[in-house]
Coordinates of C-alpha atoms in Angstrom, one line a residue:
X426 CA -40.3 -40.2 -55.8
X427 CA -40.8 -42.1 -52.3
X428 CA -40.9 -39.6 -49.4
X429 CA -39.5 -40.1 -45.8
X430 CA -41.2 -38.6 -42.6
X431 CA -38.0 -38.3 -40.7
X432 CA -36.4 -36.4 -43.5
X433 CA -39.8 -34.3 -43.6
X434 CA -39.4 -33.9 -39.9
X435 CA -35.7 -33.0 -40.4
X436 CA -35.7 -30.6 -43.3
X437 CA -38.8 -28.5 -41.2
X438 CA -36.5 -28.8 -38.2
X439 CA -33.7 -27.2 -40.2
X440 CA -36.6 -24.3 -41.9
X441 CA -37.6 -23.6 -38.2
X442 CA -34.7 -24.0 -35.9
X443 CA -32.8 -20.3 -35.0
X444 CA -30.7 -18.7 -33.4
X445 CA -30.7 -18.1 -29.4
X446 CA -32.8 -15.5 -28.6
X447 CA -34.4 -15.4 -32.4
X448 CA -37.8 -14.1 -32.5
X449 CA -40.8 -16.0 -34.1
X450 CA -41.3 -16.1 -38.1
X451 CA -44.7 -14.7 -39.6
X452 CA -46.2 -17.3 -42.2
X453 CA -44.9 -15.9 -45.1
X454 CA -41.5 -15.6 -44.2
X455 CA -41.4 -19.2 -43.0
X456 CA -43.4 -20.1 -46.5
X457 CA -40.8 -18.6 -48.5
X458 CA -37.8 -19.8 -46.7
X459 CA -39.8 -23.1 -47.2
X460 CA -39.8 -22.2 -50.6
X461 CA -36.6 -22.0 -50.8
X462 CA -35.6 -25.4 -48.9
X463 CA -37.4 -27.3 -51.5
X464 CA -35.7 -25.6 -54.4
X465 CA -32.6 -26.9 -53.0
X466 CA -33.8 -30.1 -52.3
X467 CA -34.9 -30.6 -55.9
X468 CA -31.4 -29.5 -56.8
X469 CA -29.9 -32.1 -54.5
X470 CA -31.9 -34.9 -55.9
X471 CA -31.4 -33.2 -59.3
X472 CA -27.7 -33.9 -58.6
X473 CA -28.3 -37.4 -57.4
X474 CA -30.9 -38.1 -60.4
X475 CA -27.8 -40.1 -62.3
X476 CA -26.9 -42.7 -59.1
X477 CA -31.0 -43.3 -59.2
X478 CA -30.6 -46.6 -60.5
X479 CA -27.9 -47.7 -58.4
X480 CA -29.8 -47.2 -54.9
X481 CA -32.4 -49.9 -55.5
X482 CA -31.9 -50.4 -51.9
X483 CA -34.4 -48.7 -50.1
X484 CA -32.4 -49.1 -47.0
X485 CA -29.3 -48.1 -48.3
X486 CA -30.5 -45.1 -49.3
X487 CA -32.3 -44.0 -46.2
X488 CA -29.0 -44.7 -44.5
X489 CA -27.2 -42.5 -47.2
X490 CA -29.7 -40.0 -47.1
X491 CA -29.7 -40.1 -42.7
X492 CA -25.8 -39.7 -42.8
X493 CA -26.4 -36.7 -44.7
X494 CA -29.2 -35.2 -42.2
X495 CA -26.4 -35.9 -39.6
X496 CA -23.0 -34.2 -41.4
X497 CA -26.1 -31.1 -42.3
X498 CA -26.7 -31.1 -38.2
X499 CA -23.1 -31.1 -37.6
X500 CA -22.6 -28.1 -40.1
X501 CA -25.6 -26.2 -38.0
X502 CA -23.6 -26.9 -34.9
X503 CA -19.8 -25.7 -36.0
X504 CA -22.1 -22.0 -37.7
X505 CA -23.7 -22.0 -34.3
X506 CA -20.4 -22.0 -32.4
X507 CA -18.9 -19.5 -34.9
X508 CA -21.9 -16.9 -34.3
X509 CA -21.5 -17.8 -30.2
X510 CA -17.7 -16.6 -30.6
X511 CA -18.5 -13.7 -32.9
X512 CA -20.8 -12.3 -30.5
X513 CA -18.3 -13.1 -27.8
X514 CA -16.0 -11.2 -29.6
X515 CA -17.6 -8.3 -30.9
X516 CA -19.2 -8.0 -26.7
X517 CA -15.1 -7.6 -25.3
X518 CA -14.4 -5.4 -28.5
X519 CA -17.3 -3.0 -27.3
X520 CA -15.9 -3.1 -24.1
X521 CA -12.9 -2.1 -24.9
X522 CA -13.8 0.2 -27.0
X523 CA -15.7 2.0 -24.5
X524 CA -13.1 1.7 -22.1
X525 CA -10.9 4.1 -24.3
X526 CA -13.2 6.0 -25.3
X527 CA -13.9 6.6 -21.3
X528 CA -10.0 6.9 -21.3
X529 CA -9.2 9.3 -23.9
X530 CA -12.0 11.1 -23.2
X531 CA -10.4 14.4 -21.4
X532 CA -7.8 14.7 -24.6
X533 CA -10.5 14.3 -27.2
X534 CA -12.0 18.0 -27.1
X535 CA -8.4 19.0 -27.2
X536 CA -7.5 16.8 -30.0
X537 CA -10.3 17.9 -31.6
X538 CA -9.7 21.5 -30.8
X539 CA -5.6 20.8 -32.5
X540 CA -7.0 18.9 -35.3
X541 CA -9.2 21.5 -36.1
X542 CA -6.4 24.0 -36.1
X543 CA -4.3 21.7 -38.2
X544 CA -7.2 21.6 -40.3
X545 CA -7.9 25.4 -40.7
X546 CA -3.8 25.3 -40.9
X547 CA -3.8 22.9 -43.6
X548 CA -6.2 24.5 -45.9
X549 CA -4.6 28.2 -45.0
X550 CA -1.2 26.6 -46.4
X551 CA -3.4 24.9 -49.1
X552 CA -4.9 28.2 -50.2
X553 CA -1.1 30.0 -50.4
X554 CA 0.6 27.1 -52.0
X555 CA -1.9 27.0 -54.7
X556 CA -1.6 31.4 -54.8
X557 CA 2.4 30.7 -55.4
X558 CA 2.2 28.1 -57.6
X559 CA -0.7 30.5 -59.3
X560 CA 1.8 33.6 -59.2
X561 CA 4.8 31.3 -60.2
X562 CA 3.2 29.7 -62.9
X563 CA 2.5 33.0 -64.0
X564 CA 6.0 33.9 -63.7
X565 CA 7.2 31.0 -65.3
X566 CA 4.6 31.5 -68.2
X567 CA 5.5 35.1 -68.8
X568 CA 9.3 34.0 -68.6
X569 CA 8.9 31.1 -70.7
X570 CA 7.5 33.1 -73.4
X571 CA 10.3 35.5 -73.3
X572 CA 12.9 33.1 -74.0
X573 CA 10.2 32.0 -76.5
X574 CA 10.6 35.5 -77.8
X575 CA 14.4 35.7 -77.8
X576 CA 14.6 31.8 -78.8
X577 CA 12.5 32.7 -82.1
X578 CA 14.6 36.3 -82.8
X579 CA 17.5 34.0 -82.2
X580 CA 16.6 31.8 -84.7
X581 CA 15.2 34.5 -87.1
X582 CA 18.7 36.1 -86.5
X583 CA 20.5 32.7 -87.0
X584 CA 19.0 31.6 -90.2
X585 CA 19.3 35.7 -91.6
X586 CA 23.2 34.8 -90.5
X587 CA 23.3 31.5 -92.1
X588 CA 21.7 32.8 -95.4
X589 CA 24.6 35.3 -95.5
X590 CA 27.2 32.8 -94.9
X591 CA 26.0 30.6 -97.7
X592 CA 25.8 34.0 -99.8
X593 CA 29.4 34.9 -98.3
X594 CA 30.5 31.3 -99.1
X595 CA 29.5 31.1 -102.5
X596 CA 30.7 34.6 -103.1
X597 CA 34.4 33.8 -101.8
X598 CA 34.6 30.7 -104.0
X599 CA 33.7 33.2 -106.6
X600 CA 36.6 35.5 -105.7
X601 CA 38.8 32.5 -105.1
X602 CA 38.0 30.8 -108.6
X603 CA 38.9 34.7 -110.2
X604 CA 41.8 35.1 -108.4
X605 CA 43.2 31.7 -109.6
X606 CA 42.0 32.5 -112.8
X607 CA 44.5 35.8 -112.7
X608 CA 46.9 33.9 -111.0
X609 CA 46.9 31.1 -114.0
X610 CA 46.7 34.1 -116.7
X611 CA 49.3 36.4 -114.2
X612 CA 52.9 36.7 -115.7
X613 CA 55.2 34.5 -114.0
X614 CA 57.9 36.6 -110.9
X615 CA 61.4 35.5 -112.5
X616 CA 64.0 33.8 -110.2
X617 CA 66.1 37.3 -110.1
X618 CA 69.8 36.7 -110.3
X619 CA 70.8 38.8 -106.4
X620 CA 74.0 38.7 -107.5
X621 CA 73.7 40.2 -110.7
X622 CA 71.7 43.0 -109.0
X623 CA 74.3 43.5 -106.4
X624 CA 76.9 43.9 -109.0
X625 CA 75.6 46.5 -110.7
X626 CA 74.1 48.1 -107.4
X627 CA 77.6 48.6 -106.3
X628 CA 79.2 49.3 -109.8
X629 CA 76.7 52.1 -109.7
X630 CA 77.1 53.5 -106.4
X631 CA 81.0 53.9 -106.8
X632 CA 80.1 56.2 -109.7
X633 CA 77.0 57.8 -107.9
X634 CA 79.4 58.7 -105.1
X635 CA 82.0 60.0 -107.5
X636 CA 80.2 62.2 -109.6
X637 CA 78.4 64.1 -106.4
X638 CA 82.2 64.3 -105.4
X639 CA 83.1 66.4 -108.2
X640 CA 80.4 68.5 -108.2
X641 CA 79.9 69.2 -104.3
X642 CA 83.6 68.7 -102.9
X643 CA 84.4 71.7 -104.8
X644 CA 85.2 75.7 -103.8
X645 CA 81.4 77.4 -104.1
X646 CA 82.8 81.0 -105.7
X647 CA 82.4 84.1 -103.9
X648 CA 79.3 85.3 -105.3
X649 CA 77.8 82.5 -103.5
X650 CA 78.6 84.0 -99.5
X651 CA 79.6 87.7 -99.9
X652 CA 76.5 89.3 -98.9
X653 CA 74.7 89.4 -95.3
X654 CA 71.2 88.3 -97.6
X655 CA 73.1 85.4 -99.0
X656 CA 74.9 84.5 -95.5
X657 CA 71.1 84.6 -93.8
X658 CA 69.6 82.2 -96.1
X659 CA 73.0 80.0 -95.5
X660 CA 71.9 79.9 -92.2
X661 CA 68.7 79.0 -92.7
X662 CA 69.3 76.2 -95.3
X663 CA 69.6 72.9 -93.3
X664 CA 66.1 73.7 -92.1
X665 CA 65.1 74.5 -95.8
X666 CA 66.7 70.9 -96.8
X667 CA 65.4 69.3 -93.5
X668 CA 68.5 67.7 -92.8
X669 CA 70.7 68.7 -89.6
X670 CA 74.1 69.1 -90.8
X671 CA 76.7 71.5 -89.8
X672 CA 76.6 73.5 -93.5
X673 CA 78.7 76.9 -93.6
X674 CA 79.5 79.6 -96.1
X675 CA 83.4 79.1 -96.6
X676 CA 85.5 76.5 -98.5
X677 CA 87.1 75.0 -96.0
X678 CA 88.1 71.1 -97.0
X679 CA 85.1 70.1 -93.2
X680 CA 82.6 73.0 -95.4
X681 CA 83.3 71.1 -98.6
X682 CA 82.7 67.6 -97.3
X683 CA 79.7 68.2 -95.7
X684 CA 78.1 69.9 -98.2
X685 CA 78.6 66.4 -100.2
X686 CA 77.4 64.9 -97.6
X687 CA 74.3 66.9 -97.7
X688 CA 73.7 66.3 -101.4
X689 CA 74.6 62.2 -100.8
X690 CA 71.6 62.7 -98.0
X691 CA 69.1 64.4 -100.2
X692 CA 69.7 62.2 -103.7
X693 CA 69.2 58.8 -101.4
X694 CA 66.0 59.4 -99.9
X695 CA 64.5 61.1 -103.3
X696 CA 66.5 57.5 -104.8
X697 CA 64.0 55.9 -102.1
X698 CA 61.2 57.8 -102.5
X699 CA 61.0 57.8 -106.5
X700 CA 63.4 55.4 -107.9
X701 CA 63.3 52.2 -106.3
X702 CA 59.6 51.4 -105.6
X703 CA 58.5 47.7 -106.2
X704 CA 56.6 49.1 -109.3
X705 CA 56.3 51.6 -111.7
X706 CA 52.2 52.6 -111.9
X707 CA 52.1 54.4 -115.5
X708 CA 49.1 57.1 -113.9
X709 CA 51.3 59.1 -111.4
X710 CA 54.3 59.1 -109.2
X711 CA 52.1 59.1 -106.4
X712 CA 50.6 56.0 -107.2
X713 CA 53.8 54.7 -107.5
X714 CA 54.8 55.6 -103.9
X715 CA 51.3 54.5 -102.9
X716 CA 51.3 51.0 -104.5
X717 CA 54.7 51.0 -102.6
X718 CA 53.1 51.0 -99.3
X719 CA 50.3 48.6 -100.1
X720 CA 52.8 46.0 -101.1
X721 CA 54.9 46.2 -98.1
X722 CA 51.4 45.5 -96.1
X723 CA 50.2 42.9 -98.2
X724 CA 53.8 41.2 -97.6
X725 CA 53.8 41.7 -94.1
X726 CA 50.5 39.9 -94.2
X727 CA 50.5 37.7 -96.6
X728 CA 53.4 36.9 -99.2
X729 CA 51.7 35.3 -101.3
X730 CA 48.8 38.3 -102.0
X731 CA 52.4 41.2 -102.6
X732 CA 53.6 38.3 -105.7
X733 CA 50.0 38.2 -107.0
X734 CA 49.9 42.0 -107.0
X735 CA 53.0 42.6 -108.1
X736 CA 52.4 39.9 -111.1
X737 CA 48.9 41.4 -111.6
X738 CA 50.8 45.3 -112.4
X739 CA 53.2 43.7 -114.7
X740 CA 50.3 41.9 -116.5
X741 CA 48.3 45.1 -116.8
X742 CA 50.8 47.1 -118.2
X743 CA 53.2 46.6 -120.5
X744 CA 57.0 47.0 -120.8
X745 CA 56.1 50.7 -123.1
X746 CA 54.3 51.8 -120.4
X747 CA 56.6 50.8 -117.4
X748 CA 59.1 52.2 -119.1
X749 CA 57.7 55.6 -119.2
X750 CA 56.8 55.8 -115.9
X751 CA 59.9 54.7 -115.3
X752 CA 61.2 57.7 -117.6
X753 CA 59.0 59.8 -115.8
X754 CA 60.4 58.7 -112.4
X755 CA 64.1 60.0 -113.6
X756 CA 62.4 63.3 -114.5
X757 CA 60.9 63.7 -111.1
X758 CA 63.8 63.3 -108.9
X759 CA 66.1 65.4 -111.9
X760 CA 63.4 67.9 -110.9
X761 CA 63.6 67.8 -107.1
X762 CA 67.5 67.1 -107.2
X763 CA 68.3 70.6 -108.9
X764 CA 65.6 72.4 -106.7
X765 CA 67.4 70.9 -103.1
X766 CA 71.0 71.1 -104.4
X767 CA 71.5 74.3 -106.4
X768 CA 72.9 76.5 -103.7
X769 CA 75.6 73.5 -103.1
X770 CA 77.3 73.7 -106.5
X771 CA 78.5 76.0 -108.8
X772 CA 77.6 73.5 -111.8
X773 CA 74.1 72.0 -111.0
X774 CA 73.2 71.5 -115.1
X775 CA 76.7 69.3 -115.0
X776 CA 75.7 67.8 -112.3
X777 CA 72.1 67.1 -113.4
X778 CA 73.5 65.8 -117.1
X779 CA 75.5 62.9 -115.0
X780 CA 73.1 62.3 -112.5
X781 CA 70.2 61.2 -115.4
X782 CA 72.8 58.9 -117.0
X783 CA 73.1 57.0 -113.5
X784 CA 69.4 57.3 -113.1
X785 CA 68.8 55.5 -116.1
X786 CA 71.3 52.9 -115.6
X787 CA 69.6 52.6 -112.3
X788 CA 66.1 52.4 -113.6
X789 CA 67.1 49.5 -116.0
X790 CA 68.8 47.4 -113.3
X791 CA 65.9 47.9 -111.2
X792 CA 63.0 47.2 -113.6
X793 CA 64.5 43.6 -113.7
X794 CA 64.3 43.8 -109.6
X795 CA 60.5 44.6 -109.8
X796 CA 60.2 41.3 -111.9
X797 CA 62.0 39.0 -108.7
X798 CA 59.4 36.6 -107.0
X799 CA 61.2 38.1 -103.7
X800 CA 60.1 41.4 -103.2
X801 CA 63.4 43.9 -103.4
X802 CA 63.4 46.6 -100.9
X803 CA 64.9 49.5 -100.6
X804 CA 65.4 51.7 -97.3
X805 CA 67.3 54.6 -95.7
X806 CA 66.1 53.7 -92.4
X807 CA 67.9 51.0 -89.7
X808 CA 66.0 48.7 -88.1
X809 CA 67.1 48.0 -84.5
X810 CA 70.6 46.5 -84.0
X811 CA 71.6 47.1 -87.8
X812 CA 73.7 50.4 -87.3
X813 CA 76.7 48.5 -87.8
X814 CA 76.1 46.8 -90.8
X815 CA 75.9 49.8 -92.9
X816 CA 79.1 51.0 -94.4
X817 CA 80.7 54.0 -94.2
X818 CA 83.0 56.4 -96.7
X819 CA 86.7 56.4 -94.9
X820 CA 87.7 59.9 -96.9
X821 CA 85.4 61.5 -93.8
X822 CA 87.4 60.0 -91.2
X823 CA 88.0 57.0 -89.1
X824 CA 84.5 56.8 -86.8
X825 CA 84.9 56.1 -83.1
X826 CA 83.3 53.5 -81.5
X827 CA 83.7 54.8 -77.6
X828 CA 81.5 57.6 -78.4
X829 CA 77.9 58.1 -78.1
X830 CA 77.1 58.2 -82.2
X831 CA 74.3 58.9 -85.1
X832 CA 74.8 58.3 -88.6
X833 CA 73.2 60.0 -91.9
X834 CA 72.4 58.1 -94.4
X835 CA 74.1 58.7 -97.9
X836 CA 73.2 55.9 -99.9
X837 CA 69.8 53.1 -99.4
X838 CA 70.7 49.8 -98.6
X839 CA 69.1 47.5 -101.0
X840 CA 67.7 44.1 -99.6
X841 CA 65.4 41.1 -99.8
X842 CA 63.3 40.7 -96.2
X843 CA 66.3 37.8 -94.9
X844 CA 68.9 39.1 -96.9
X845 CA 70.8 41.9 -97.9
X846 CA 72.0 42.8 -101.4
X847 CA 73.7 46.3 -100.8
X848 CA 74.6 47.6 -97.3
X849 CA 74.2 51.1 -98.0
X850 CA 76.5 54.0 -96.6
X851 CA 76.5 56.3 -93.8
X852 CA 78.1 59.2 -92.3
X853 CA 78.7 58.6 -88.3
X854 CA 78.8 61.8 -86.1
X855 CA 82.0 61.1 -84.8
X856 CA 83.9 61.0 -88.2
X857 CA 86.4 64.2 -88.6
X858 CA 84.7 65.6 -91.4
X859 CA 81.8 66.3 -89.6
X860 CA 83.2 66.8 -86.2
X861 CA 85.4 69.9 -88.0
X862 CA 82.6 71.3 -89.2
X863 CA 80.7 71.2 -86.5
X864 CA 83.0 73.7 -85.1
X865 CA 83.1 76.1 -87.7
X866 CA 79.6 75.9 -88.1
X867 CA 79.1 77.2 -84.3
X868 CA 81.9 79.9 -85.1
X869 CA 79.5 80.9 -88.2
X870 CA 77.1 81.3 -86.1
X871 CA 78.4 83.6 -83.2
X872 CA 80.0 85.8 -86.2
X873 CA 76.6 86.1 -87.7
X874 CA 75.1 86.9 -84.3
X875 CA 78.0 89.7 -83.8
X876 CA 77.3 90.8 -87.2
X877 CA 73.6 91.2 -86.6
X878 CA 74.4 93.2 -83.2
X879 CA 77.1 95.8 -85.6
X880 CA 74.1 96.2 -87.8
X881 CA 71.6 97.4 -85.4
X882 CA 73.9 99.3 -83.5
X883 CA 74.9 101.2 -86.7
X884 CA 71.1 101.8 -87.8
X885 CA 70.6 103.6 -84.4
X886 CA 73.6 105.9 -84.7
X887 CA 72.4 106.8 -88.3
X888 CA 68.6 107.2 -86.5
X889 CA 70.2 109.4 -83.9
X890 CA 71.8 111.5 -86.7
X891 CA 69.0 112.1 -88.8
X892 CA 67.2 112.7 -86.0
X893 CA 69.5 115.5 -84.5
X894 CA 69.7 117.6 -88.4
X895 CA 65.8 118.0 -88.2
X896 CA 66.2 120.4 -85.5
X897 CA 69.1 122.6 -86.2
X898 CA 70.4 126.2 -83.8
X899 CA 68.0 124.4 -81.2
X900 CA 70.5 125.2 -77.7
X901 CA 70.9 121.8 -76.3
X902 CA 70.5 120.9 -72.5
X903 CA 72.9 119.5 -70.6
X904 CA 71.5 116.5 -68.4
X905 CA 72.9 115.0 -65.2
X906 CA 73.2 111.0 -65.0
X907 CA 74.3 109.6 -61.7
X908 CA 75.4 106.0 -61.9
X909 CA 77.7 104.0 -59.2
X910 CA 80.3 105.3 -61.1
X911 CA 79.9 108.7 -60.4
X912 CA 77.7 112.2 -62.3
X913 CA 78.2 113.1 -66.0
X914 CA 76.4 115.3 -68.6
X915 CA 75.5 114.3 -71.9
X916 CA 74.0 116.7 -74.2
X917 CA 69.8 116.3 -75.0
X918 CA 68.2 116.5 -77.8
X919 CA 64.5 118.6 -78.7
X920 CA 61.6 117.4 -78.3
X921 CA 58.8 118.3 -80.5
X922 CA 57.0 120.0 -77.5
X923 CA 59.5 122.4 -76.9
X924 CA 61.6 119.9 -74.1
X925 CA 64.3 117.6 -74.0
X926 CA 65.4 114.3 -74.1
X927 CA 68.4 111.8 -73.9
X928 CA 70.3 111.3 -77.3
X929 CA 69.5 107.9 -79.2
X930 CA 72.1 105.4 -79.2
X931 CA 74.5 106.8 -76.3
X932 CA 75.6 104.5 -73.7
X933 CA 75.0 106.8 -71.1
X934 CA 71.3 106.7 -71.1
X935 CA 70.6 103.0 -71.1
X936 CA 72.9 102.7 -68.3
X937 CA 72.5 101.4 -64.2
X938 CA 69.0 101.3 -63.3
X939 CA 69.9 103.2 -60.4
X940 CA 70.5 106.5 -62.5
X941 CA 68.8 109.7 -62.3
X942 CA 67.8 112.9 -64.6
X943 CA 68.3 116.2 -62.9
X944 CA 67.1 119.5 -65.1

């Protein structure tokens, strides 16, 4: 390759040219940056190698190559003005920068002084923030893991729950699939004819009231109330009945009528009580009167359950069997009825031989009841705002309505829950019968108090006289009374001492308070 002096001369210009003020190379420096020169001028002419053959021209390519040297030289020039301005620069920066510093130099111990506050400050805060969120991540841990704790017992206590809900569950549609199997095997409640019942109901209560007329509104005989024993337990009797009716020892036509009144009371709550219970139970009365309550519950809460355990007894037992109970039942109230009423009649075996004929009667007509799908009730008791629907028996008198009134009951009123089948009968306080004897009743009663006072006043004169024959010849004191009405002397009676006191019995002695006793 041909070599050129003046680009010889120009390439060791460019190795050893610098900067203003640049100090002098030693040998090896300038040999390596030589060095290095020459590898980039084999690169150039390694780049130019292709275009070889087209520069034949000698000329041509020492212009080329001197154009180059030139736009090189004008590259050196435009790096030299860039360093001249970045020193130019960097000298007014360092001015100003000392400037401020010669400004802001009073503030900066004091800025350092703050900063170093703030710093001691900042890590103080530091150091607590990290203790909170130390104590409150503690806090949070211990809480977190007892709601952990409660979440789990929860959970424990919710799947225990659940497992007795599915146990529950499957144990109701147990029960539910055994109840509709009774139900399906159950005897079927009849559609009871009301009306039918009703009829005899009332056929059977004209008689009921007649026969307890016959044997109660009658003359008791005189055996009955001669004697102060018998005319004591008289008095005492309503309270033995527990009824509060005005009941004397004569046979006046008031005495007769409420003493059939008194036996009309007695027979309808026993009727209530023993007779017409929505089932006969075979084992006892007392089941009877028990099963009565549990149905009126169950229909209270649920109709449907009373029909299912109403069909259930009359699927259990059969008709034998209610039928003796229902025997049984007539026996009972037979029983009670000639225990409460015998004092009342003169003829309680007559009495009782009619009454079991109604009973029976009864029984049959009610046994078909028991069968209705709607439960038949019966009741001695008024619900609020009924009083006037019950009827009443005229032959006691016309009631009034403008007086403050009660009533007695003397027959039950029989009754589905929304409608009623019999009204039942009552006796109101302000009928004559029992307004008459009323008064004679309160006339009894101050003639037995007067008689009571006779009878003590007659054992103290017959204590005074025995007392006097124990002593007899004994000379007898006279003793001086003074009362506001003046001084008398009454004779005394010995002591067992030897002294003297005033008779038993005289009227003298348990006179004034304001008497004296002179000796």
């Amino acid at each position: 390759m041909p070599t050129d002096e003046s680009s010889g001369k120009g390439i060791s210009k460019r190795a050893t040219s610098g900067g203003r003020g640049s100090c002098p190379k030693d040998p090896a420096t300038q040999q390596k940056e030589a060095s290095g020169l020459f590898a980039e001028l084999e690169k150039v002419l390694g780049r130019m190698a292709p275009y070889r053959v087209s520069y034949t021209d000698i000329e041509g390519t020492h212009r080329e190559l001197e154009r180059a040297r030139q736009l090189l030289g004008e590259k050196d020039r435009g790096i030299e003005a860039l360093r001249k301005e970045k020193d130019a620069v960097i000298e007014r920066q360092s001015d100003n920068i000392a400037y401020l510093e010669k400004r802001n130099g009073d503030n900066l111990g004091t800025y350092k002084t703050e900063y170093s506050a703030f710093k001691k400050a900042k890590e103080e805060a530091e150091r607590n923030k990290s203790a909170v969120q130390e104590e409150a991540k503690r806090s949070l841990v211990v809480e977190v893991n007892k709601w952990k704790k409660l979440l789990e017992e929860k959970r424990v206590k919710t799947a225990s729950v659940q497992q007795r809900l599915g146990r529950l569950e499957r144990e109701k549609r147990n029960v539910d699939k055994k109840l509709q199997d009774w139900e399906n095997n159950l005897k079927v409640l009849e559609e009871v004819n009301l009306k039918g019942i009703a009829t005899g109901i009332t056929d059977l209560h004209g008689r009921w009231i007649d026969i307890v007329r016959t044997y109660f509104l009658v003359a008791l005989p005189e055996s009955f109330m001669t004697s102060l024993k018998d005319y004591d337990r008289w008095e005492r009797i309503p309270s033995i009945l527990g009824v509060e009716l005005p009941l004397t020892p004569n046979n006046s036509p008031e005495a007769r009528k409420v003493r059939m009144i008194t036996a009309l009371h007695i027979l309808s709550s026993l009727l209530c009580d023993i007779i017409l219970t929505p089932s006969y139970i075979p084992e006892s009365e007392f089941a009877s009167r028990a099963m009565k309550e549990i149905l009126d519950d169950q229909y209270h809460v649920d109709e449907k359950r009373e029909k299912m355990v109403r069909g259930l007894i009359l699927t259990v037992y059969g008709e034998e069997e209610v039928g003796q109970a229902g025997r049984r039942a007539v026996d009972s109230m037979i029983d009670k009825a000639k225990e409460c009423l015998g004092d009342l009649t003169p003829d309680i075996e007559g009495f009782i031989g009619e009454l079991r004929v109604l009973l029976e009667e009864l029984v049959k007509i009610w046994k078909k009841a028991q069968k209705s799908q709607r439960m038949i009730l019966a009741s001695v008791e008024s619900m609020e705002g009924e009083d006037g629907e019950w009827d009443h028996l005229e032959e006691f008198g016309t009631p009034s309505v403008s007086l403050e009134r009660t009533n007695t009951k003397l027959f039950p009123r029989i009754f589905v829950p929304d409608d009623i089948i019999h009204s039942g009968t009552v006796v109101w306080s302000t009928q004559q019968a029992l307004i008459g004897a009323q008064m004679e009743y309160e006339e009894f009663i101050e003639a037995q108090t007067r008689k009571r006072k006779e009878v003590e006043k007659l054992k103290q004169n017959s204590f005074k006289t025995k007392f006097s024959s124990m002593f007899p010849g004994k000379p007898r004191r006279q003793l001086s009374i003074s009362s506001g009405q003046g001084t008398k002397s009454v004779p005394a009676s010995p002591d067992v001492n030897g002294g003297s006191f005033p008779a038993l019995g005289d009227a003298g002695v348990q006179g004034s308070p304001t008497s004296s006793v002179n000796h």
